[in-house]
Coordinates of C-alpha atoms and ligand atoms in Angstrom, one line a residue:
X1 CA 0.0 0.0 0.0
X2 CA 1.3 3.5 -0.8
X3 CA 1.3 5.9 2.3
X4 CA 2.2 9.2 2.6
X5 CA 3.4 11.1 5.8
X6 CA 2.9 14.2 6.3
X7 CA 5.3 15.5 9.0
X8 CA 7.5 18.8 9.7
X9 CA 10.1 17.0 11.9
X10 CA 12.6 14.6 10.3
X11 CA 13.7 12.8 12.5
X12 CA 9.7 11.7 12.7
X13 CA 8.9 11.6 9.6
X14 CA 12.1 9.3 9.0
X15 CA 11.3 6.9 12.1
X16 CA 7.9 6.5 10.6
X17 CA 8.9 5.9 6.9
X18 CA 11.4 3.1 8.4
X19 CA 8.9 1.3 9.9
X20 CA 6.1 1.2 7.3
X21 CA 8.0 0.8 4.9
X22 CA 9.3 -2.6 6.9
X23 CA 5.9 -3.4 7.0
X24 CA 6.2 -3.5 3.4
X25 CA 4.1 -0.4 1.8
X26 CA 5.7 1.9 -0.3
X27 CA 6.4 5.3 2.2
X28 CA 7.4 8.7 0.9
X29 CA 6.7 11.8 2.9
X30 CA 6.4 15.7 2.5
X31 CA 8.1 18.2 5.2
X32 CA 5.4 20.9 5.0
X33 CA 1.6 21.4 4.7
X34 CA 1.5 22.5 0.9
X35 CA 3.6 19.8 0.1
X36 CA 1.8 17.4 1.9
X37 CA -1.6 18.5 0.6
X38 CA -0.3 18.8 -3.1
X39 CA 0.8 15.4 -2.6
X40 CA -1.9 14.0 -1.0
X41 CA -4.4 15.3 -3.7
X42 CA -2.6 14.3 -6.7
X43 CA -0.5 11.2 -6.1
X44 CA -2.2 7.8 -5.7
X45 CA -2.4 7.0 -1.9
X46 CA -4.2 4.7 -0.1
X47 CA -3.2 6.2 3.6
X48 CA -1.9 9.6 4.9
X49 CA -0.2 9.8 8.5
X50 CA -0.7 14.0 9.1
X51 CA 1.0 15.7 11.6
X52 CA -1.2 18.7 13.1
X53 CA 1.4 21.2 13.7
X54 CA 3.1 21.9 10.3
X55 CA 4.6 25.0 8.7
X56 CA 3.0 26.4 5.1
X57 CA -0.1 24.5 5.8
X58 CA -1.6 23.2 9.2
X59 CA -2.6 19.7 9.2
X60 CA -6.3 20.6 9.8
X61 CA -6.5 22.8 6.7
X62 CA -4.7 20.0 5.0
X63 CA -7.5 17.5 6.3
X64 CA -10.3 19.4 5.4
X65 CA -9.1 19.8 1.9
X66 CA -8.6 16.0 1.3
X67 CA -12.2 15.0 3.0
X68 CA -13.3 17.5 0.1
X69 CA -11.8 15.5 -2.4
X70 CA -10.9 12.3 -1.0
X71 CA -14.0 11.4 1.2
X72 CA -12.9 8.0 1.8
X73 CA -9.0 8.0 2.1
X74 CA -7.5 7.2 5.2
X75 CA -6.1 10.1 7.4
X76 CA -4.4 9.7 10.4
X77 CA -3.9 12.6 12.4
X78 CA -0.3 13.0 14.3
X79 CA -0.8 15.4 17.5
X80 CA 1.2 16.3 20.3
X81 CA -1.2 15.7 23.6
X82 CA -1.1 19.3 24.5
X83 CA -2.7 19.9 21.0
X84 CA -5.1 16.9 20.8
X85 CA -8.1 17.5 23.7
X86 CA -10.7 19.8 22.0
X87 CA -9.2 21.0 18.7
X88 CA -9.2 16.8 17.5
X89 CA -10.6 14.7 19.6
X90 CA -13.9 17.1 20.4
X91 CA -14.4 19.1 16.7
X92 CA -14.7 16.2 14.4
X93 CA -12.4 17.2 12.0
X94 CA -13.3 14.0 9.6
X95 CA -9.7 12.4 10.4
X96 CA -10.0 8.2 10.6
X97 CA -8.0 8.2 13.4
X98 CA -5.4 9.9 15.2
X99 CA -1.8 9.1 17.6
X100 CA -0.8 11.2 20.0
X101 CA 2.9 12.2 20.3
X102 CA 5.2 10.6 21.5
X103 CA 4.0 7.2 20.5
X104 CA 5.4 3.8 20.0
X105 CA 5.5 2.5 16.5
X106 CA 3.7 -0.4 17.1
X107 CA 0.8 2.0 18.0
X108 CA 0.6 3.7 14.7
X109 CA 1.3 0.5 13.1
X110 CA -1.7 -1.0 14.3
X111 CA -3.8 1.8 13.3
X112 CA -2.2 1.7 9.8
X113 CA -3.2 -1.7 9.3
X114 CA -6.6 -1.5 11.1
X115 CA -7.7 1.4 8.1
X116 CA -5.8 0.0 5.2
X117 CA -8.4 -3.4 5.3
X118 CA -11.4 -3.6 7.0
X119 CA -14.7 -2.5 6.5
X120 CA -14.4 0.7 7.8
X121 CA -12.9 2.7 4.8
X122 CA -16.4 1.7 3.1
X123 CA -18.6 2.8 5.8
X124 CA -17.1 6.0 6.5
X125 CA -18.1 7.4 2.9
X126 CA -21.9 7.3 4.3
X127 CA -23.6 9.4 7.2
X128 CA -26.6 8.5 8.3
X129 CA -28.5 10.4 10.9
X130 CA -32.2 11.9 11.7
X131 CA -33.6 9.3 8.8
X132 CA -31.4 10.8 6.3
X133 CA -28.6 8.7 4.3
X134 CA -25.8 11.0 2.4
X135 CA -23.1 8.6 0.6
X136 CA -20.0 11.1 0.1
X137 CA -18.6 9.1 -2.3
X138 CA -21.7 8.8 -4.8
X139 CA -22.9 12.4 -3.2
X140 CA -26.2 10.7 -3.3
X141 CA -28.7 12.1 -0.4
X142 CA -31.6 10.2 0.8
X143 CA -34.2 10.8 3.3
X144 CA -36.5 7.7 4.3
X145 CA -35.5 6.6 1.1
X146 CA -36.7 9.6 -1.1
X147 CA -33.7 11.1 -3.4
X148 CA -33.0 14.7 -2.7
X149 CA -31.0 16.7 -5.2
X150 CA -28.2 19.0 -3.3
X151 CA -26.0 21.7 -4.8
X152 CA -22.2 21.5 -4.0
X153 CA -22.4 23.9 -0.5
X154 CA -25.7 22.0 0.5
X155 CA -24.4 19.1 0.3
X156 CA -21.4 20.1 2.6
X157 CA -23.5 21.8 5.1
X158 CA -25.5 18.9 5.3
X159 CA -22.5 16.4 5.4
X160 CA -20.9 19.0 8.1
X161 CA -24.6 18.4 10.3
X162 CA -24.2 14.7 10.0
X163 CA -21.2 14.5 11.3
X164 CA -22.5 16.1 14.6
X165 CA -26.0 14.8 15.0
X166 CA -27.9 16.3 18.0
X167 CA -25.0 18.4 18.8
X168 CA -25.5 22.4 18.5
X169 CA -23.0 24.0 15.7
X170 CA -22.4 27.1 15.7
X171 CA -22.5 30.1 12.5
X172 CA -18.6 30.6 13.0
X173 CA -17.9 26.6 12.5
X174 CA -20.2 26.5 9.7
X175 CA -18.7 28.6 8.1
X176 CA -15.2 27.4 8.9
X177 CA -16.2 23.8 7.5
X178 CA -18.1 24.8 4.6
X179 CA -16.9 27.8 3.3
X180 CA -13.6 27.8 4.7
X181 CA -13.9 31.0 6.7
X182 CA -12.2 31.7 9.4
X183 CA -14.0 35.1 9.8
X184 CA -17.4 36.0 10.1
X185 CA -17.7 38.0 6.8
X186 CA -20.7 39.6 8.4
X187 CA -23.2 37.6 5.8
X188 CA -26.3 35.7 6.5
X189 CA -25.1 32.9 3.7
X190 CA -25.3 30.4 6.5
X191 CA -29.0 31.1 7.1
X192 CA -29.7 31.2 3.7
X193 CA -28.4 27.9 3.1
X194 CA -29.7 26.5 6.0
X195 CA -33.0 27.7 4.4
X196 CA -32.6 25.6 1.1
X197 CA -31.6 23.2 3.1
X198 CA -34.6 23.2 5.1
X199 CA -36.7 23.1 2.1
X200 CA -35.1 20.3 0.2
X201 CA -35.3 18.2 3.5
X202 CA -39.3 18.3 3.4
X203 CA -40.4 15.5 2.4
X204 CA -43.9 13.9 2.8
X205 CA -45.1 16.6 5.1
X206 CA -42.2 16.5 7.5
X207 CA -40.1 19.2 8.4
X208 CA -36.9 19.2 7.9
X209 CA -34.6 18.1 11.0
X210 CA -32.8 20.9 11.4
X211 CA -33.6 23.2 14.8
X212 CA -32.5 26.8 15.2
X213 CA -30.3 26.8 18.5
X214 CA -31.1 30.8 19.7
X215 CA -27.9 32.5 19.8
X216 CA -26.0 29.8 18.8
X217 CA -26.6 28.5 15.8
X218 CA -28.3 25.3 14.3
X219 CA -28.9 21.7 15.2
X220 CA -29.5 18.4 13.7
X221 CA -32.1 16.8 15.8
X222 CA -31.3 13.1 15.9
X223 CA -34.7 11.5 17.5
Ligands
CA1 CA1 5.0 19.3 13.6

């Protein structure tokens, strides 16, 4: 399997090419975030090991870029523990998995091998939640079985909601994980998708399943 590592420090990114590549995949890796993501996006991998903390290009930028593109590839995250607690393990950032620093190779080894087979790189390209089905892969959208149509930005708003079912988001990290905004441009686009959203999502006299959270932002109620 080909993997790519994604990691600022050499002597790292060198200890974990070593290994895998003992394990018998092909390793190459990238000392920066641009590099990394360039990479990433248009070599043929089947796994990237990401450090969080990189120069050019943080890892989570780098991430979010990928699940874009690459719904279903692999991504482990590389953090050090003072970095993991809310900004990883809390936001889902849509990594597979991730190792905190410093770790034993044998722990990222078994990760490796655990996402390389298994059944979970085929369920991870569909969310399911609040009776509706959205395959990121086929970027088909389903609810009780009924085929909804989606432009682009819907259909990442609506992924971004899935991924958080019953879980209150607020404006700022919509628009951070749909628009890429790190700012509030002072624009009610997230209402008005929200709004087509809303719409869309009616089916057979049900409304859609998305509550206002006052002050806050939205929510995907998950009955
Ligand atoms: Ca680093």
């Amino acid at each position: 399997m080909r993997i790519l590592v994604v990691e600022d420090e050499p002597a790292i990114a060198d200890f974990i090419e070593r290994g895998l590549s003992a394990e018998g995949h092909t390793v190459s890796s990238a000392l920066d975030g641009i590099e990394g993501e360039r990479r990433a996006l248009l070599e043929d991998v089947d796994l990237v090991v990401l450090d969080v903390m990189l120069p050019g290009r943080d890892g989570l930028s780098v991430l979010r870029s990928l699940r874009d593109a690459k719904p279903s590839l692999p991504v482990i995250l590389l953090s050090a523990r003072s970095e993991v607690t809310d900004r990883v393990a809390g936001l889902d950032h849509g990594a597979t998995d991730y190792v905190t620093k410093p770790f034993a190779f044998d722990e990222l080894a078994a990760r490796v091998r655990a996402h390389l087979r298994g059944p979970e790189q085929v369920q991870s390209t569909v969310l399911e939640a609040a009776g509706i089905r959205l395959d990121l892969l086929t970027r088909r959208v389903e609810r009780d079985g009924t085929q909804i149509h989606l432009s682009a930005k819907e259909f990442e708003l609506l992924a971004f909601l899935l991924r958080h079912p019953g879980k209150a988001l607020s404006r700022s990290q919509m628009l951070s994980a749909v628009w890429g905004m790190d700012f509030d441009p002072g624009t009610n686009i997230v209402e008005v998708y929200v709004g087509y959203l809303r719409r869309k999502l009616a089916t057979s006299g049900r409304p859609a399943p998305i509550e206002t959270v006052r002050s806050v932002g939205y929510r995907l109620r998950d009955d």
